[in-house]
PDB file of C-alpha atoms in Angstrom:
ATOM      1  CA  MET A   7      -1.635   1.755  37.862  1.00 37.00           C
ATOM      2  CA  CYS A   8      -0.950   4.217  35.081  1.00 36.00           C
ATOM      3  CA  ALA A   9      -2.977   3.626  31.892  1.00 37.00           C
ATOM      4  CA  ARG A  10       0.159   4.160  29.799  1.00 34.00           C
ATOM      5  CA  GLU A  11       1.835   1.078  31.214  1.00 38.00           C
ATOM      6  CA  ALA A  12       1.855  -1.900  28.880  1.00 36.00           C
ATOM      7  CA  PHE A  13       0.029  -4.228  31.225  1.00 39.00           C
ATOM      8  CA  ARG A  14      -3.254  -4.649  32.985  1.00 40.00           C
ATOM      9  CA  ILE A  15      -4.115  -6.146  36.334  1.00 42.00           C
ATOM     10  CA  LEU A  16      -6.714  -8.843  36.660  1.00 40.00           C
ATOM     11  CA  LEU A  17      -8.218  -9.742  39.946  1.00 37.00           C
ATOM     12  CA  LYS A  18      -8.365 -13.461  40.475  1.00 39.00           C
ATOM     13  CA  CYS A  19     -10.103 -14.825  43.538  1.00 38.00           C
ATOM     14  CA  ILE A  20      -8.878 -18.001  45.117  1.00 38.00           C
ATOM     15  CA  LEU A  21     -10.889 -19.610  47.888  1.00 41.00           C
ATOM     16  CA  VAL A  22      -8.766 -20.710  50.800  1.00 40.00           C
ATOM     17  CA  GLN A  23     -10.884 -22.618  53.331  1.00 45.00           C
ATOM     18  CA  SER A  24     -13.894 -20.354  53.925  1.00 47.00           C
ATOM     19  CA  CYS A  25     -12.082 -17.074  53.397  1.00 43.00           C
ATOM     20  CA  PRO A  26     -11.717 -15.739  49.831  1.00 48.00           C
ATOM     21  CA  MET A  27      -8.326 -14.239  49.074  1.00 42.00           C
ATOM     22  CA  ALA A  28      -7.539 -12.084  46.102  1.00 40.00           C
ATOM     23  CA  ARG A  29      -4.365 -12.482  44.123  1.00 40.00           C
ATOM     24  CA  LEU A  30      -3.204  -9.949  41.536  1.00 39.00           C
ATOM     25  CA  ILE A  31      -1.902 -11.288  38.259  1.00 41.00           C
ATOM     26  CA  SER A  32      -0.164  -9.062  35.727  1.00 41.00           C
ATOM     27  CA  VAL A  33      -1.553  -9.601  32.263  1.00 60.00           C
ATOM     28  CA  GLY A  34       0.010  -7.862  29.290  1.00 85.00           C
ATOM     29  CA  ALA A  35      -1.719  -5.775  26.715  1.00 93.00           C
ATOM     30  CA  CYS A  36      -0.663  -6.178  23.093  1.00 95.00           C
ATOM     31  CA  GLY A  37       0.633  -3.724  20.556  1.00 94.00           C
ATOM     32  CA  ARG A  38      -0.512  -3.752  16.938  1.00 95.00           C
ATOM     33  CA  PRO A  39      -1.596  -7.169  15.620  1.00 97.00           C
ATOM     34  CA  PRO A  40       0.715  -9.060  13.262  1.00 96.00           C
ATOM     35  CA  THR A  41       0.376  -8.286   9.571  1.00 96.00           C
ATOM     36  CA  ILE A  42      -0.241 -11.059   7.070  1.00 98.00           C
ATOM     37  CA  GLU A  43       0.933 -11.243   3.481  1.00 98.00           C
ATOM     38  CA  ASN A  44      -1.896 -10.665   0.982  1.00 98.00           C
ATOM     39  CA  GLY A  45      -4.390  -9.914   3.748  1.00 98.00           C
ATOM     40  CA  ASP A  46      -5.561  -7.315   6.244  1.00 97.00           C
ATOM     41  CA  ILE A  47      -7.472  -6.973   9.485  1.00 97.00           C
ATOM     42  CA  THR A  48     -11.140  -6.078   9.024  1.00 96.00           C
ATOM     43  CA  THR A  49     -11.101  -3.073  11.400  1.00 91.00           C
ATOM     44  CA  LEU A  50      -8.842  -0.092  11.984  1.00 90.00           C
ATOM     45  CA  SER A  51      -5.651  -1.020  13.804  1.00 88.00           C
ATOM     46  CA  LEU A  52      -5.184   0.402  17.307  1.00 93.00           C
ATOM     47  CA  GLN A  53      -1.941   1.277  19.093  1.00 92.00           C
ATOM     48  CA  GLU A  54      -2.759  -1.042  21.992  1.00 94.00           C
ATOM     49  CA  TYR A  55      -5.188  -3.888  22.635  1.00 95.00           C
ATOM     50  CA  ALA A  56      -6.372  -5.101  26.032  1.00 95.00           C
ATOM     51  CA  PHE A  57      -5.891  -8.672  27.197  1.00 94.00           C
ATOM     52  CA  GLY A  58      -8.495 -10.910  25.501  1.00 94.00           C
ATOM     53  CA  SER A  59      -9.026  -8.582  22.541  1.00 96.00           C
ATOM     54  CA  SER A  60      -9.210 -10.067  19.075  1.00 96.00           C
ATOM     55  CA  VAL A  61      -8.866  -8.958  15.473  1.00 98.00           C
ATOM     56  CA  GLU A  62     -10.345 -10.621  12.410  1.00 98.00           C
ATOM     57  CA  TYR A  63      -8.370 -11.101   9.194  1.00 98.00           C
ATOM     58  CA  ARG A  64      -9.459 -11.359   5.574  1.00 98.00           C
ATOM     59  CA  CYS A  65      -7.498 -12.175   2.439  1.00 98.00           C
ATOM     60  CA  GLN A  66      -7.336 -10.292  -0.837  1.00 98.00           C
ATOM     61  CA  ASN A  67      -9.549 -11.404  -3.720  1.00 95.00           C
ATOM     62  CA  TYR A  68      -8.903 -14.964  -4.941  1.00 96.00           C
ATOM     63  CA  TYR A  69      -6.694 -15.767  -1.908  1.00 98.00           C
ATOM     64  CA  VAL A  70      -7.930 -18.448   0.502  1.00 98.00           C
ATOM     65  CA  ILE A  71      -7.592 -18.012   4.263  1.00 98.00           C
ATOM     66  CA  GLU A  72      -5.895 -20.895   6.082  1.00 98.00           C
ATOM     67  CA  GLY A  73      -5.996 -21.196   9.858  1.00 97.00           C
ATOM     68  CA  GLN A  74      -8.024 -19.296  12.424  1.00 96.00           C
ATOM     69  CA  ARG A  75      -9.633 -16.141  11.028  1.00 97.00           C
ATOM     70  CA  ASN A  76      -9.105 -14.363  14.392  1.00 97.00           C
ATOM     71  CA  SER A  77      -5.956 -13.617  16.381  1.00 97.00           C
ATOM     72  CA  TYR A  78      -6.231 -13.012  20.155  1.00 97.00           C
ATOM     73  CA  CYS A  79      -4.171 -10.951  22.603  1.00 96.00           C
ATOM     74  CA  TYR A  80      -3.044 -13.097  25.535  1.00 94.00           C
ATOM     75  CA  ASN A  81      -0.560 -11.848  28.086  1.00 92.00           C
ATOM     76  CA  GLY A  82       1.085  -9.399  25.708  1.00 94.00           C
ATOM     77  CA  VAL A  83       1.366 -11.817  22.782  1.00 96.00           C
ATOM     78  CA  TRP A  84      -0.876 -12.294  19.752  1.00 97.00           C
ATOM     79  CA  THR A  85      -1.934 -15.813  18.793  1.00 97.00           C
ATOM     80  CA  LYS A  86      -0.816 -17.088  15.404  1.00 97.00           C
ATOM     81  CA  PRO A  87      -2.568 -15.231  12.573  1.00 98.00           C
ATOM     82  CA  PRO A  88      -3.916 -17.026   9.492  1.00 98.00           C
ATOM     83  CA  LEU A  89      -2.172 -17.359   6.142  1.00 98.00           C
ATOM     84  CA  CYS A  90      -3.505 -16.253   2.771  1.00 99.00           C
ATOM     85  CA  ILE A  91      -2.888 -18.969   0.178  1.00 98.00           C
ATOM     86  CA  GLU A  92      -2.256 -17.624  -3.302  1.00 98.00           C
ATOM     87  CA  PRO A  93      -4.443 -18.437  -6.294  1.00 98.00           C
ATOM     88  CA  CYS A  94      -3.318 -19.957  -9.567  1.00 97.00           C
ATOM     89  CA  VAL A  95      -3.280 -17.807 -12.675  1.00 95.00           C
ATOM     90  CA  VAL A  96      -3.981 -19.665 -15.913  1.00 94.00           C
ATOM     91  CA  THR A  97      -2.514 -17.607 -18.752  1.00 92.00           C
ATOM     92  CA  GLN A  98      -2.973 -17.825 -22.511  1.00 91.00           C
ATOM     93  CA  GLU A  99       0.807 -18.180 -22.858  1.00 94.00           C
ATOM     94  CA  ASP A 100       0.983 -21.172 -20.477  1.00 94.00           C
ATOM     95  CA  MET A 101      -1.844 -22.906 -22.322  1.00 94.00           C
ATOM     96  CA  ARG A 102      -0.455 -22.134 -25.798  1.00 94.00           C
ATOM     97  CA  SER A 103       2.962 -23.590 -24.914  1.00 95.00           C
ATOM     98  CA  ARG A 104       1.253 -26.866 -23.900  1.00 94.00           C
ATOM     99  CA  ASN A 105      -1.245 -26.912 -26.797  1.00 95.00           C
ATOM    100  CA  ILE A 106      -4.216 -26.793 -24.437  1.00 93.00           C
ATOM    101  CA  GLU A 107      -7.168 -24.512 -23.813  1.00 92.00           C
ATOM    102  CA  LEU A 108      -9.791 -24.190 -21.146  1.00 92.00           C
ATOM    103  CA  MET A 109     -12.696 -26.599 -21.397  1.00 88.00           C
ATOM    104  CA  TRP A 110     -14.950 -23.562 -21.005  1.00 83.00           C
ATOM    105  CA  SER A 111     -13.533 -20.906 -23.285  1.00 68.00           C
ATOM    106  CA  LEU A 112     -12.377 -17.528 -21.993  1.00 69.00           C
ATOM    107  CA  ASP A 113     -10.342 -14.891 -23.805  1.00 65.00           C
ATOM    108  CA  GLN A 114      -8.532 -13.701 -20.706  1.00 73.00           C
ATOM    109  CA  ASN A 115      -6.469 -14.968 -17.796  1.00 76.00           C
ATOM    110  CA  LEU A 116      -8.302 -17.120 -15.295  1.00 87.00           C
ATOM    111  CA  TYR A 117      -7.778 -16.919 -11.533  1.00 92.00           C
ATOM    112  CA  VAL A 118      -8.357 -20.218  -9.740  1.00 94.00           C
ATOM    113  CA  THR A 119      -8.524 -20.237  -5.946  1.00 96.00           C
ATOM    114  CA  HIS A 120      -6.400 -22.685  -3.947  1.00 97.00           C
ATOM    115  CA  GLY A 121      -8.102 -26.091  -3.826  1.00 96.00           C
ATOM    116  CA  ASP A 122     -10.385 -25.478  -6.811  1.00 95.00           C
ATOM    117  CA  PHE A 123     -10.234 -27.428 -10.056  1.00 95.00           C
ATOM    118  CA  VAL A 124      -9.836 -26.272 -13.642  1.00 94.00           C
ATOM    119  CA  GLU A 125     -10.447 -28.379 -16.736  1.00 94.00           C
ATOM    120  CA  PHE A 126      -8.487 -28.278 -19.991  1.00 94.00           C
ATOM    121  CA  LYS A 127      -8.811 -29.831 -23.441  1.00 93.00           C
ATOM    122  CA  CYS A 128      -6.443 -30.126 -26.387  1.00 94.00           C
ATOM    123  CA  ARG A 129      -6.407 -27.385 -28.989  1.00 93.00           C
ATOM    124  CA  ILE A 130      -7.656 -28.284 -32.472  1.00 93.00           C
ATOM    125  CA  ASN A 131      -5.259 -30.672 -34.315  1.00 95.00           C
ATOM    126  CA  PHE A 132      -3.503 -31.689 -31.068  1.00 94.00           C
ATOM    127  CA  PHE A 133      -3.944 -34.882 -29.062  1.00 91.00           C
ATOM    128  CA  GLN A 134      -3.781 -35.885 -25.425  1.00 88.00           C
ATOM    129  CA  GLY A 135      -0.327 -36.797 -24.211  1.00 76.00           C
ATOM    130  CA  SER A 136       0.554 -39.470 -21.666  1.00 74.00           C
ATOM    131  CA  SER A 137      -1.434 -37.693 -18.947  1.00 68.00           C
ATOM    132  CA  ASN A 138      -5.120 -38.539 -18.905  1.00 73.00           C
ATOM    133  CA  ASN A 139      -5.777 -35.966 -16.198  1.00 84.00           C
ATOM    134  CA  TYR A 140      -7.055 -32.819 -17.851  1.00 92.00           C
ATOM    135  CA  ARG A 141      -8.995 -31.770 -14.737  1.00 94.00           C
ATOM    136  CA  VAL A 142      -6.349 -30.437 -12.353  1.00 95.00           C
ATOM    137  CA  GLN A 143      -6.331 -28.768  -8.941  1.00 97.00           C
ATOM    138  CA  CYS A 144      -4.767 -25.446  -7.969  1.00 97.00           C
ATOM    139  CA  ASN A 145      -2.311 -25.909  -5.100  1.00 98.00           C
ATOM    140  CA  ALA A 146      -0.862 -22.733  -3.550  1.00 97.00           C
ATOM    141  CA  GLY A 147      -0.353 -20.947  -6.858  1.00 97.00           C
ATOM    142  CA  GLN A 148       0.780 -24.037  -8.794  1.00 97.00           C
ATOM    143  CA  ILE A 149      -1.170 -25.888 -11.498  1.00 95.00           C
ATOM    144  CA  PRO A 150       0.049 -29.227 -12.897  1.00 94.00           C
ATOM    145  CA  TYR A 151      -0.714 -28.390 -16.529  1.00 94.00           C
ATOM    146  CA  PRO A 152      -1.429 -31.284 -18.903  1.00 93.00           C
ATOM    147  CA  GLN A 153       0.318 -31.409 -22.282  1.00 92.00           C
ATOM    148  CA  CYS A 154      -1.065 -32.123 -25.747  1.00 93.00           C
ATOM    149  CA  THR A 155       1.084 -33.104 -28.739  1.00 90.00           C
TER     150      THR A 155
END
């Protein structure tokens, strides 16, 4: 077979009675692996990958990988790649509009990875509202901010 063809041949032996017989099965190679939003593969991308090859993905800073870190080439098709879940960004403006501040003071924006918690408190001269939950969890870029009055 010509190496430029987009498939490979695997030899699979099947025993029939006492005589082994060989059967050829066409197995496809894969093109470039799928790209993922806010992430990359950890090695240089090739034009073609042999059956059974794999690539490993990583997410950008503060993004959390969800799913299998590797994608595999099977019969000309890549397995499902992972997702990169976005972080939450806690801004001074968002906190000021709700009369809250970080429990642990910072003068800049805070990046909180998906699934992590952040804790707030009321600014001076403001009081907790109806929500008693001032320790909240980042969920795919969204933070349920508490409010002080």
